[in-house]
Coordinates of C-alpha atoms in Angstrom, one line a residue:
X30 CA 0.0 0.0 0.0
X31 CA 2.7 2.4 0.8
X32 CA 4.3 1.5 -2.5
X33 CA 1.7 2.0 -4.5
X34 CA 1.0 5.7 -2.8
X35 CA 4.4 6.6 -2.9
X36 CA 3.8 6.2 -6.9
X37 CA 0.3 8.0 -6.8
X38 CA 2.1 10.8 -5.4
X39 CA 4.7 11.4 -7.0
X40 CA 2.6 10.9 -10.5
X41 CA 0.4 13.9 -9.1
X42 CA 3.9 16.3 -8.6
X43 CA 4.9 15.2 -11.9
X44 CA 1.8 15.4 -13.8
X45 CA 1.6 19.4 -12.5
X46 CA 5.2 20.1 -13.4
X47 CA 4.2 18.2 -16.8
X48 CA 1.2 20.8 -17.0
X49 CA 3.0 23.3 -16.4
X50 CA 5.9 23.0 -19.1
X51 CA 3.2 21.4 -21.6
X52 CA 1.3 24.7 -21.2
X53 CA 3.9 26.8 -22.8
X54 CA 3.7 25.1 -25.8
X55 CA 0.2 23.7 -27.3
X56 CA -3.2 24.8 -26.4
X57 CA -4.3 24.0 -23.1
X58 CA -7.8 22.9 -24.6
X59 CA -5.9 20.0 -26.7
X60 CA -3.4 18.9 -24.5
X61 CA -6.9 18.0 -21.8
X62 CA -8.5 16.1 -24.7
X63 CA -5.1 14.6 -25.6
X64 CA -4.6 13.7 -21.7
X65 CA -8.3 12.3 -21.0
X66 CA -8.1 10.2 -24.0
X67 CA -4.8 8.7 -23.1
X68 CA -5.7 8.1 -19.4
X69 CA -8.5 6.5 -20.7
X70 CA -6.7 4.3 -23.0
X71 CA -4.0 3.7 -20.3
X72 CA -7.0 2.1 -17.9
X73 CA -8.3 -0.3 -20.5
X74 CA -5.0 -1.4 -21.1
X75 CA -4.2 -1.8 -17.1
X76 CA -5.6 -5.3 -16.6
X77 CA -3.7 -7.1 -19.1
X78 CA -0.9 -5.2 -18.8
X79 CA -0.7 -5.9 -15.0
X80 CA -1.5 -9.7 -15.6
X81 CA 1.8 -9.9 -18.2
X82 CA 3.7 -7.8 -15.7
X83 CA 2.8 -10.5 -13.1
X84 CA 3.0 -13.6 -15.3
X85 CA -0.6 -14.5 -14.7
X86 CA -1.0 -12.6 -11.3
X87 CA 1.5 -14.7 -9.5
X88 CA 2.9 -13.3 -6.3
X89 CA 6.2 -11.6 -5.8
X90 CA 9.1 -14.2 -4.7
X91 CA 9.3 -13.9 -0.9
X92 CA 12.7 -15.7 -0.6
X93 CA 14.5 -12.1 -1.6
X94 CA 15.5 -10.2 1.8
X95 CA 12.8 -8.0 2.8
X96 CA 14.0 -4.4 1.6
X97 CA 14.3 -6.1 -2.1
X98 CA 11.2 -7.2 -1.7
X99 CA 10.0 -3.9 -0.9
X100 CA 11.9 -2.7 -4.2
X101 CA 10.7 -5.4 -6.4
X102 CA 7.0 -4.5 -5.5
X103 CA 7.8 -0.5 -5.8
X104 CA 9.4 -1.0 -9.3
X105 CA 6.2 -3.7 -10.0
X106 CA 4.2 -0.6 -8.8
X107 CA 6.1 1.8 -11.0
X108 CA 5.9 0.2 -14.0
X109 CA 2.3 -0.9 -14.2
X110 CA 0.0 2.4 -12.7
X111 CA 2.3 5.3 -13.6
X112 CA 1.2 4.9 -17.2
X113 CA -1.9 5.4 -15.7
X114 CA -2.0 8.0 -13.0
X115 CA 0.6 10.1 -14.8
X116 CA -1.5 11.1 -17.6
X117 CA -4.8 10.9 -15.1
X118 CA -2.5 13.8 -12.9
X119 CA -2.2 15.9 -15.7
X120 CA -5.8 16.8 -16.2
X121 CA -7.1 18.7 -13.4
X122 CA -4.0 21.2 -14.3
X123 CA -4.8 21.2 -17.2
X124 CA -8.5 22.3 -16.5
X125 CA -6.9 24.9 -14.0
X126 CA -4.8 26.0 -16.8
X127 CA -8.1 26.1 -19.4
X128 CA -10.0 27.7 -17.0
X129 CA -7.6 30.7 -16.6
X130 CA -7.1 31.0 -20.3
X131 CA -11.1 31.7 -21.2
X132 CA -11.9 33.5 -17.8
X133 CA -12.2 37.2 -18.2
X134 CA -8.6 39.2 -17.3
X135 CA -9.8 39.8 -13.4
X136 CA -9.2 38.5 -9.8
X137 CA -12.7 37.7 -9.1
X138 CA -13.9 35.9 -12.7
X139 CA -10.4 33.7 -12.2
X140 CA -10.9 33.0 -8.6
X141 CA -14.3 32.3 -9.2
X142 CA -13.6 30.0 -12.1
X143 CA -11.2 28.5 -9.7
X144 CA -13.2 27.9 -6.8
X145 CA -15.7 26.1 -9.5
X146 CA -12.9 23.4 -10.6
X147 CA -11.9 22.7 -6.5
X148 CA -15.0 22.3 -5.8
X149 CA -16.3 19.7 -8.8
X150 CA -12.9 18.0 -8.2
X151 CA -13.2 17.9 -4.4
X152 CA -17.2 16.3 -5.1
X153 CA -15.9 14.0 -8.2
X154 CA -13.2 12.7 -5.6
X155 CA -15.4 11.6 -2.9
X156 CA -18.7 10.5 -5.1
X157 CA -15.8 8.1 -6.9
X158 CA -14.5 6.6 -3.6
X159 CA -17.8 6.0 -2.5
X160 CA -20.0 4.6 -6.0
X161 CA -16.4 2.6 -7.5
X162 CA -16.5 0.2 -5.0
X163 CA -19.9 0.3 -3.8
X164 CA -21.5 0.2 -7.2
X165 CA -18.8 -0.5 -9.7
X166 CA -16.8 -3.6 -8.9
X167 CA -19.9 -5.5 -7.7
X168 CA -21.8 -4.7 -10.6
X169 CA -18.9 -4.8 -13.0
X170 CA -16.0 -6.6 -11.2
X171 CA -12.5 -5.3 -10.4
X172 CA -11.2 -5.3 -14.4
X173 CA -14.7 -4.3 -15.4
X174 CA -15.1 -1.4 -12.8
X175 CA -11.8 0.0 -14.3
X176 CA -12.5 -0.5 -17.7
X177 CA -15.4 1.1 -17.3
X178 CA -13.9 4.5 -16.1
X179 CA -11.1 4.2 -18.9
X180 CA -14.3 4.6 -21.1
X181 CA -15.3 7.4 -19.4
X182 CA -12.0 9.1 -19.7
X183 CA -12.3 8.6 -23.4
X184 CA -15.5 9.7 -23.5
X185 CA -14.5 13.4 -21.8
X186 CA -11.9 13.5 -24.1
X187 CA -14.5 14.4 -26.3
X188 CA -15.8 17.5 -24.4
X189 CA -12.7 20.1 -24.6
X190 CA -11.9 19.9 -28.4
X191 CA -13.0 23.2 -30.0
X192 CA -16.0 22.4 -32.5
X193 CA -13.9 22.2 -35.6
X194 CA -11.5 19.3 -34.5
X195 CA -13.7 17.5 -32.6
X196 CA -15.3 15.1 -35.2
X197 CA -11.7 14.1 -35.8
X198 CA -10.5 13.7 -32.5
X199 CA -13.6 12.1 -31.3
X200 CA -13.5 9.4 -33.5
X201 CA -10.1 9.1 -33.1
X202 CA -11.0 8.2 -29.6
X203 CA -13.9 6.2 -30.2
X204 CA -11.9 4.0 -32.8
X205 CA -8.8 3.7 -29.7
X206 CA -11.1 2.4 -27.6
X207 CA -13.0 -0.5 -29.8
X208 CA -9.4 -1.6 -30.7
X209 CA -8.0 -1.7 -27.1
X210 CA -11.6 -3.5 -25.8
X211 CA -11.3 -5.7 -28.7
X212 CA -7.6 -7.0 -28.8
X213 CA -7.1 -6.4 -25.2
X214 CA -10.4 -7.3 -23.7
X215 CA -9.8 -5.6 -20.5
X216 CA -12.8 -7.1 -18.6
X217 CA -12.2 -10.2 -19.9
X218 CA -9.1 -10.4 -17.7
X219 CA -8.8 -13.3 -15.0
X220 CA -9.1 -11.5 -11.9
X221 CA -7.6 -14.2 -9.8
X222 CA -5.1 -17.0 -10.5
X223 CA -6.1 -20.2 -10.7
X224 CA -4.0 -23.0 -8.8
X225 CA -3.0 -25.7 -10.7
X226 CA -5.4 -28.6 -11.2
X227 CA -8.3 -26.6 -9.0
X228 CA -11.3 -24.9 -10.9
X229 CA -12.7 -21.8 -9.7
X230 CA -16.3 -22.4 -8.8
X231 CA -17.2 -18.7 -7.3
X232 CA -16.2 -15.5 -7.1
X233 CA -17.3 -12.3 -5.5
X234 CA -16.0 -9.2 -5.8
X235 CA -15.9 -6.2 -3.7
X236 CA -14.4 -3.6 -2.1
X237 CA -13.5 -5.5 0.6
X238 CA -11.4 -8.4 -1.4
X239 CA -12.1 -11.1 -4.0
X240 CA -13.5 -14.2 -2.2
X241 CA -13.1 -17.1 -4.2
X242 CA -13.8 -20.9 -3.7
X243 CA -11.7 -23.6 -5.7
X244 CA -12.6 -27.0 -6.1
X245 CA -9.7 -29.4 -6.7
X246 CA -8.6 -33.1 -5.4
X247 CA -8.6 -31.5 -1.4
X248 CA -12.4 -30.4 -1.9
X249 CA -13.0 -27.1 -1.6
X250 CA -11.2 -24.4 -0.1
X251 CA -12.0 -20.7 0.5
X252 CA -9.5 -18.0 -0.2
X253 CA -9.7 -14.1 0.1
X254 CA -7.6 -12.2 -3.1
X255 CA -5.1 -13.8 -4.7
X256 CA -2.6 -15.4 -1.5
X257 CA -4.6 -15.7 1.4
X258 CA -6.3 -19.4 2.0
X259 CA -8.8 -19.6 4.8
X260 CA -9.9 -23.1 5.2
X261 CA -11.2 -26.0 2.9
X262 CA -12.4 -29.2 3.7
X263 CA -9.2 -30.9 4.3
X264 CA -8.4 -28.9 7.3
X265 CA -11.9 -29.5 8.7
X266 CA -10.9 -31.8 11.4
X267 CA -8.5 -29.1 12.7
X268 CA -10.5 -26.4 12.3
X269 CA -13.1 -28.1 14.3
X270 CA -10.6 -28.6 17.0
X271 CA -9.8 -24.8 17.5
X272 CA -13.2 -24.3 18.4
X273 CA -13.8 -27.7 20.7
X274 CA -11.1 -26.9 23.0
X275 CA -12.0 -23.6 24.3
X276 CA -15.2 -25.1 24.7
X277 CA -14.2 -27.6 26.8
X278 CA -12.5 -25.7 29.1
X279 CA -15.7 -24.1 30.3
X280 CA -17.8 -26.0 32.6
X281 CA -20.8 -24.4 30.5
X282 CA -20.2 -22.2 27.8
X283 CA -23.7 -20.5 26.3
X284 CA -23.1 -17.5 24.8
X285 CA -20.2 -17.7 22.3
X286 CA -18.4 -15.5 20.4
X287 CA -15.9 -16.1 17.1
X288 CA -13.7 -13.0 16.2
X289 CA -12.9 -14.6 12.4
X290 CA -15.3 -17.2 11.0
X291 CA -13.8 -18.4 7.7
X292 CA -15.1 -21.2 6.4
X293 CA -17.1 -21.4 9.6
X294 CA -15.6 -25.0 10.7
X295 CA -14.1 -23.5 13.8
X296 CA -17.7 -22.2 14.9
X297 CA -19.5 -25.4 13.9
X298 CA -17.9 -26.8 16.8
X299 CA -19.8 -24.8 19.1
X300 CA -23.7 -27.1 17.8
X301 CA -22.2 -30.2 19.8
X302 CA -22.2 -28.0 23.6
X303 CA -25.2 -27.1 23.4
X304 CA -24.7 -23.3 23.4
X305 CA -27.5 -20.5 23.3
X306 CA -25.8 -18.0 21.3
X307 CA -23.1 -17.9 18.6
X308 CA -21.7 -14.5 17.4
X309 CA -19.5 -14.8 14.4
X310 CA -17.6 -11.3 13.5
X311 CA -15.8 -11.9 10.2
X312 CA -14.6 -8.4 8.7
X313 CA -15.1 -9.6 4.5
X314 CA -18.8 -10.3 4.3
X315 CA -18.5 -11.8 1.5
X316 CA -16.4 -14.6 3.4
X317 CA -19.5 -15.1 5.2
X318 CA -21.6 -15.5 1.9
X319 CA -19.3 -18.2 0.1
X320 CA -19.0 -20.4 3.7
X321 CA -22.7 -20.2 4.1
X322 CA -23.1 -21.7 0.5
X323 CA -20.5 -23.6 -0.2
X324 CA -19.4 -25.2 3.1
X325 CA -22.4 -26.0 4.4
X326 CA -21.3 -29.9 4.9
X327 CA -18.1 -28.7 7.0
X328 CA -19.4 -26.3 9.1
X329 CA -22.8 -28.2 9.3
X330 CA -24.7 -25.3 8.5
X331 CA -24.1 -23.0 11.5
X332 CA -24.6 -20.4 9.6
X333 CA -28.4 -21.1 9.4
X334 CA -28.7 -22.3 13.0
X335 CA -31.4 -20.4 14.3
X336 CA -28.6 -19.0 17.8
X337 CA -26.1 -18.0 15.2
X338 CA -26.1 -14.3 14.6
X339 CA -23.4 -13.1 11.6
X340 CA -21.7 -9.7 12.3
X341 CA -20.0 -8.1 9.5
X342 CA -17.3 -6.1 11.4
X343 CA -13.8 -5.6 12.3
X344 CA -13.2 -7.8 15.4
X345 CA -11.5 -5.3 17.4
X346 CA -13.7 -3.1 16.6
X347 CA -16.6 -4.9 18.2
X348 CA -15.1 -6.2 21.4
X349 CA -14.5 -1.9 21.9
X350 CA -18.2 -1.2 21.1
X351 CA -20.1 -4.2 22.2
X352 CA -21.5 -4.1 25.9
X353 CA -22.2 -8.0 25.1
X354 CA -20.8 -10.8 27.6
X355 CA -19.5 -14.0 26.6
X356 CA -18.4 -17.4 28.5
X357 CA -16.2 -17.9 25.7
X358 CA -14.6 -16.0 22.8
X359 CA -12.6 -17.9 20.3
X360 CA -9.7 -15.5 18.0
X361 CA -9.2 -17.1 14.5
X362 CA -6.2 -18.3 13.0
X363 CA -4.8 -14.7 12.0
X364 CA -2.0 -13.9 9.8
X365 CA 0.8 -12.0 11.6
X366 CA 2.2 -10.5 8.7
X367 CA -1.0 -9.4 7.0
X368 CA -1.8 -5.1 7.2
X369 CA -3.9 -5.0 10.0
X370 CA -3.5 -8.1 11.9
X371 CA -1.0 -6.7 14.2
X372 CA -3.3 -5.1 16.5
X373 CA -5.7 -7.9 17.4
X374 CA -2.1 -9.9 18.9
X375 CA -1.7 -6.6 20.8
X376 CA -2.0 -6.4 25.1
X377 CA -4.8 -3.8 24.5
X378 CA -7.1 -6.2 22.6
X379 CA -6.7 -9.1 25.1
X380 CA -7.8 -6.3 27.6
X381 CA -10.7 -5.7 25.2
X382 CA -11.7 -9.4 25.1
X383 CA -11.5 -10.4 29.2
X384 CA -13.6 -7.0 29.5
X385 CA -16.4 -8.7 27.3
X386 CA -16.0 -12.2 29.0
X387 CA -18.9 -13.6 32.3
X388 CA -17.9 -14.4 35.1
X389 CA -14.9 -17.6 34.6
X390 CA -15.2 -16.3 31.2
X391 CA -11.9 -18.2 28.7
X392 CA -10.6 -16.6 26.2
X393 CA -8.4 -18.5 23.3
X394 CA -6.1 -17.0 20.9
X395 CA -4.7 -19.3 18.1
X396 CA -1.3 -18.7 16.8
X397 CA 0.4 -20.1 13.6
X398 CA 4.3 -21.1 15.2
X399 CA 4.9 -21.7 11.1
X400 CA 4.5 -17.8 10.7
X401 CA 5.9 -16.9 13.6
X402 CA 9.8 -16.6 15.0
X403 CA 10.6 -17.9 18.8
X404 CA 10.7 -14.3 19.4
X405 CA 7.9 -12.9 18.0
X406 CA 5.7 -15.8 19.8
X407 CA 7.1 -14.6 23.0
X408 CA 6.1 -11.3 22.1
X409 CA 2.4 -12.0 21.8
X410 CA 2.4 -14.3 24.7
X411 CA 3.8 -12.2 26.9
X412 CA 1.1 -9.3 25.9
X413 CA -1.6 -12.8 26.3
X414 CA 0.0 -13.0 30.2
X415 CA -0.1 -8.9 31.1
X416 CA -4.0 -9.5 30.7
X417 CA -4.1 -13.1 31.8
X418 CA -1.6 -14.0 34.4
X419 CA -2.6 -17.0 34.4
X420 CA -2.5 -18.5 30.5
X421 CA -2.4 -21.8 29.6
X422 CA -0.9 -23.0 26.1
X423 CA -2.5 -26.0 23.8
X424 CA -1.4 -27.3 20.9
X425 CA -3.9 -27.7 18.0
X426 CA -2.1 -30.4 16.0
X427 CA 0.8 -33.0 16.8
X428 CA 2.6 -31.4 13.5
X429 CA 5.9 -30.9 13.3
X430 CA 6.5 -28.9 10.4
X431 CA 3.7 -26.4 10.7
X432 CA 1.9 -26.6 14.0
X433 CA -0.3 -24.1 15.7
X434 CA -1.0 -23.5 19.4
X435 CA -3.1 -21.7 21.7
X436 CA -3.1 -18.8 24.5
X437 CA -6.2 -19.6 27.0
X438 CA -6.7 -17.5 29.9
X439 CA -9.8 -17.4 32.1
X440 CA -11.4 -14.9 34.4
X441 CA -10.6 -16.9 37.5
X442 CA -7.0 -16.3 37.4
X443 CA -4.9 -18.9 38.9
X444 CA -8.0 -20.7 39.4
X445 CA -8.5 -23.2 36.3
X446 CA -6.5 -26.8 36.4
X447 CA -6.9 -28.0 32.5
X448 CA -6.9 -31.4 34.0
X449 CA -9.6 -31.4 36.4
X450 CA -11.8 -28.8 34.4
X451 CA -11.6 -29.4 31.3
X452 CA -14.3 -31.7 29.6
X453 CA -14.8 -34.3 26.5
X454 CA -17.6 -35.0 23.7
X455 CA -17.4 -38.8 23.8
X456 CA -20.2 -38.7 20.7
X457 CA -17.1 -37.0 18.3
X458 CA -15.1 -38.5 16.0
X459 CA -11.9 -36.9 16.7
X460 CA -9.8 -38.4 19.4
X461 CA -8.5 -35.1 20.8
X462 CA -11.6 -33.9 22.0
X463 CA -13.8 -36.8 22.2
X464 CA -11.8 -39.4 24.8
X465 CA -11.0 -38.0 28.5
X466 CA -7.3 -37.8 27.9
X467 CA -7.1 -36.1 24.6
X468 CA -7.9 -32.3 25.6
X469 CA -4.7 -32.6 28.6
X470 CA -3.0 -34.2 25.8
X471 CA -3.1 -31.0 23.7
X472 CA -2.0 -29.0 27.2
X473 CA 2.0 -27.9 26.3
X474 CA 2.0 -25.4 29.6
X475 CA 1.5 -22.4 31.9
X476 CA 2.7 -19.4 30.1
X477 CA 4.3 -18.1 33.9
X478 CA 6.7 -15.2 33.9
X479 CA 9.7 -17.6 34.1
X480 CA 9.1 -19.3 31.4
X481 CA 8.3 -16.3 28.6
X482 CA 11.5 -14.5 30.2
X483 CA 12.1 -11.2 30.1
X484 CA 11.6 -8.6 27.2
X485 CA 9.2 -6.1 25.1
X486 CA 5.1 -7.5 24.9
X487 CA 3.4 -6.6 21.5
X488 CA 1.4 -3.3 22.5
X489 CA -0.7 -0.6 20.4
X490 CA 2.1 2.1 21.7
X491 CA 5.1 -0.1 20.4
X492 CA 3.9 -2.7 17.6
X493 CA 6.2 -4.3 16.3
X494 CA 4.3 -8.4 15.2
X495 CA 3.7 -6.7 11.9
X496 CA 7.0 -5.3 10.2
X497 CA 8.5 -8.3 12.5
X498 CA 6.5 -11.0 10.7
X499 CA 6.4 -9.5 7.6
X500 CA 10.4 -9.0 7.3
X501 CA 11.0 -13.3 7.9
X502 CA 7.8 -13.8 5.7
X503 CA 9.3 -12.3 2.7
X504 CA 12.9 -12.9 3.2
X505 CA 12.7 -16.1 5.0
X506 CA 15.5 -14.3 7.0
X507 CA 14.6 -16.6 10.1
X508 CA 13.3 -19.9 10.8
X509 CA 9.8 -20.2 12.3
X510 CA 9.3 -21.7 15.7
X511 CA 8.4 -25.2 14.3
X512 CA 10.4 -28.6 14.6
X513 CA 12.8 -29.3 16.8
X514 CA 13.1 -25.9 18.2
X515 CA 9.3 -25.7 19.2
X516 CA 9.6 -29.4 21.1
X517 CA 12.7 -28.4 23.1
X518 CA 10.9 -25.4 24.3
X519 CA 7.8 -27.3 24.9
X520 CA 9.5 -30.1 26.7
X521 CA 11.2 -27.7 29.3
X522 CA 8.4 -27.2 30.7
X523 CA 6.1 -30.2 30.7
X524 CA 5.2 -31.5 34.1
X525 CA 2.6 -34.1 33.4
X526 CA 2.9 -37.2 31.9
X527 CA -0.5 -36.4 30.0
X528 CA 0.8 -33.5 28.7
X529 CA 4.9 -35.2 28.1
X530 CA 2.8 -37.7 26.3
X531 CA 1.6 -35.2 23.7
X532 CA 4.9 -33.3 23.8
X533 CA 6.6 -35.9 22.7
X534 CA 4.1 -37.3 20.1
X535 CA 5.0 -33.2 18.5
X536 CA 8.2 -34.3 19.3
X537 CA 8.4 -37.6 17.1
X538 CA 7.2 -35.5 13.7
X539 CA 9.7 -33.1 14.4
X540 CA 13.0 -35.0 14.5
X541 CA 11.2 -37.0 11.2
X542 CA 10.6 -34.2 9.9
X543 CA 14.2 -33.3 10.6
X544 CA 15.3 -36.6 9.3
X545 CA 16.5 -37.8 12.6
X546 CA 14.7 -41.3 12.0
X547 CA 16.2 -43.2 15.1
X548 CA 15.7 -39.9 17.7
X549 CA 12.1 -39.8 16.3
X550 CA 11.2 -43.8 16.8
X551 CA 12.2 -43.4 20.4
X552 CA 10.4 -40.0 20.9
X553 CA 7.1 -41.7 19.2
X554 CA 7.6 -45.0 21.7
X555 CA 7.9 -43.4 24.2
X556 CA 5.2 -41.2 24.0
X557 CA 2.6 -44.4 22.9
X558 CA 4.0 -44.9 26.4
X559 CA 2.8 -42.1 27.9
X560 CA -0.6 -41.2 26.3
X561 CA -3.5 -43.8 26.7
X562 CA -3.7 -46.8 24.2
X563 CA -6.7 -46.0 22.7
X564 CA -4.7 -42.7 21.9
X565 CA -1.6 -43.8 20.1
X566 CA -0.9 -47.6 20.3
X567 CA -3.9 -49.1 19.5
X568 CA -6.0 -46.8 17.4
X569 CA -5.4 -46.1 14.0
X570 CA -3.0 -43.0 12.5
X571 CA -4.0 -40.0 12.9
X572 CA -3.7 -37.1 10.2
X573 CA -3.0 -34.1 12.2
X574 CA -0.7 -36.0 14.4
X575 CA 2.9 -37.0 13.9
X576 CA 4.0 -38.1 10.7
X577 CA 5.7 -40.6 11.9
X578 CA 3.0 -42.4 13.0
X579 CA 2.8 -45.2 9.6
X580 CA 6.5 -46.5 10.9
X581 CA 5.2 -47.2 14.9
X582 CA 5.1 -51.1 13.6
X583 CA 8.7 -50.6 13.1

């Protein structure tokens, strides 16, 4: 974003100091026409000249340090809308310039005629920002909404050509824009790119992102623009999971709340507790739209459960404004490095979500350790412990290459034992949440002073998740807290054998993942050991659990 303003600024200085030395040489009147028409032909051309520019719309390597990638994506900026704004910044001088020439020689007519021209320009500016993506991308799409002003560039290109020349000119224009719509088809332009061996089977397009669902040999999956996947049906299982376990560790959760509902799999789990209320908050309504129709069979059709209620809204924005209480409130799976997402890992919205949580009231955050640095998930927890003192971590998976975890805290500081309290749904399928050991197996540990150390908490005063995240996301500059790294830490500071058990199950996918074969049969014995038989030894392999699982007979 600041790339792309950085270019739409400096297009404006240059389009005036264009203006200013084009005015000294040709008539004002056609250098406007000449400028409207070739902004408008610049904008039909824009969609498949950003598509070649991107080889089909495919993202910008991230293995490039981060200020390279910062480059890459200015000069990617550069090269694709300055043809575009430049000309486009050349036309209100230009009318300032007109204006001035055919106003009477006084102060008052040209300050008038001024005035006029702010005004109009100041009235065009906001009525576009509000109808182009309230009216134009839904009703046209993204390539169609811009194609359709292009058009209306050439067509007020038409308007300042004296009488004589504008037969000419006009269908000079007119003929420009057939032949770009024709050979370039600007609207015809794929708006997103299609994954290999997956066909698009919707799309909706908005102001607030291009929601697409792709059908390919996983099943569906739900994505939002071009890069960021939220769920498909392979996941399901998992998904459920993040919203079982906070459930379980409330003796009786009935009003629920899901900041993030995705494909909605995560709040599905919430039908089996017999809950009262759900409150989903997802931020992209059409997210909600494409999960209601499309992935009705993995989120069992929550969405049209009679206690769900769907909240189109930012999530930090609600828990700030809502005087609602909840027994449990559920964060999604956020991306650290996405604009925006910073803030809802920050101490000040954990304060904002334990001030909307009843009495014993849990809160769980989930965390992707794949996107995340040892030091940037110590940052967040530590900001998860200034609110909740007394925070508990759980795993999500047994993964070992891209696990996730979560940061409970309750009201009742100091307060809730995850192995006395916490509950199972023997009528699910999934082990981890349906027998009475698999929710402590999930327990990694209390998130205590000594063990997150000392050093900065993410806060709204000092962010620093964001840039952070975003810096090893493009460059890969360091390794996430996965692997080996993650079950050393974890192991430190297991106590139980419940909780070693599943430790160590993490543990054995990690050192496979690794390649340390023999360290990972031992780990994996060991914790069949540890963790009931019905668990590990004698039930069958378990897809969200340690890879090494097929080789146990060995």
């Amino acid at each position: 974003f600041g790339a792309v303003l950085v270019v739409a600024l400096a297009c404006v200085g240059l389009g005036a100091l264009f203006t200013f030395s084009l005015s000294r040489r040709a008539r004002p009147q056609l250098a406007l026409g000449v400028a409207l028409a070739v902004t408008g032909g610049a904008f039909l051309v824009f969609p498949a000249a950003f598509s070649a520019a991107t080889g089909g719309l495919t993202s910008l390597a991230v293995e490039a340090p981060w200020p390279a990638y910062l480059v890459a994506f200015a000069v990617l900026a550069l090269a694709t809308t300055a043809p575009v704004l430049l000309p486009a910044a050349c036309v209100f001088p230009l009318l300032l310039v007109a204006a001035a020439e055919h106003a009477p020689r006084d102060g008052r007519s040209l300050a008038a005629a001024t005035a006029r021209l702010l005004v109009w320009n100041a009235l065009g500016a906001l009525l576009g920002a509000v109808l182009a993506p309230a009216l134009l991308i839904p009703a046209l799409g993204l390539w169609g909404a811009i194609a359709f002003v292009g058009a209306s560039y050439l067509l007020g290109s038409l308007r300042p050509i004296s009488r004589a020349t504008a037969p000419r000119f006009g269908a000079y224009a007119i003929v420009l824009g057939v032949l770009i719509a024709v050979v370039v088809r600007p609207g015809a332009q794929p708006a997103l790119r299609t994954p290999r061996g997956e066909r698009l089977v919707h799309l909706e397009e908005s102001a607030a992102g291009l929601v697409a669902v792709f059908d390919g040999v996983d099943g569906l999956k739900l994505q939002l623009d071009n890069h960021y996947l939220l769920g498909g049906a392979r996941d399901r299982v998992r998904q459920e999971r993040q919203g079982h376990l906070p459930l379980l560790l409330h003796p009786h959760p009935k009003r629920v709340l899901f900041l993030g509902s995705a494909t909605g799999s995560s709040a599905s789990a919430a039908l089996a507790h017999g809950v009262e209320s759900i409150t989903l908050v997802e931020i992209v309504p059409g997210v909600a739209r494409a999960a209601r129709a499309w992935f009705r069979s993995e989120n069992h059709g929550v969405y049209d459960d009679p206690r769900t209620r769907g909240i189109a809204d930012d999530a930090r924005s609600f828990l700030r404004a809502s005087p609602e209480k909840f027994d449990v409130i559920v964060g999604d799976l956020f991306v650290p490095w996405q604009s925006g997402s910073g803030s809802l890992f920050s101490a000040e919205h954990f304060a904002n979500a334990r001030a909307r949580l009843a009495e014993g009231g849990v809160f769980c955050q989930w965390l992707p350790l794949y996107q995340l640095t040892r030091e940037e998930f110590l940052l967040v927890a530590r900001a998860f412990a200034r609110t909740f003192p007394a925070a508990d971590v759980f795993r999500g998976d047994f993964y070992g290459t891209h696990p996730i975890v979560a940061l409970c805290g309750s009201t009742r500081d100091g307060a809730f034992d995850p192995w006395r309290e916490s509950r199972w749904l023997p009528q699910l399928t999934d082990r981890w949440v349906a027998h009475a050991g698999g929710p402590t197996s999930l327990y990694v540990g209390r998130a205590s002073a000594a063990w997150l150390g000392e050093g900065a908490a993410e806060t709204d005063a000092a962010p620093q998740l964001e840039l952070s995240a975003a810096r090893a996301h493009s460059g890969r500059l360091r390794a996430p807290f996965v692997g080996v790294s993650w079950a050393e830490f974890s192991l430190s500071i297991a106590a139980a054998e419940a909780a070693r058990g599943g430790l160590l199950l993490q543990a054995a996918s990690a050192l496979y993942a690794a390649g340390r074969l023999e360290e990972a049969k031992v780990a994996f014995s060991s914790a069949a050991q540890l963790l009931p038989p019905d668990l590990v030894r004698d039930a069958a392999p378990d897809p969200s659990a340690a890879e090494l699982w097929h080789t146990r007979s060995d």
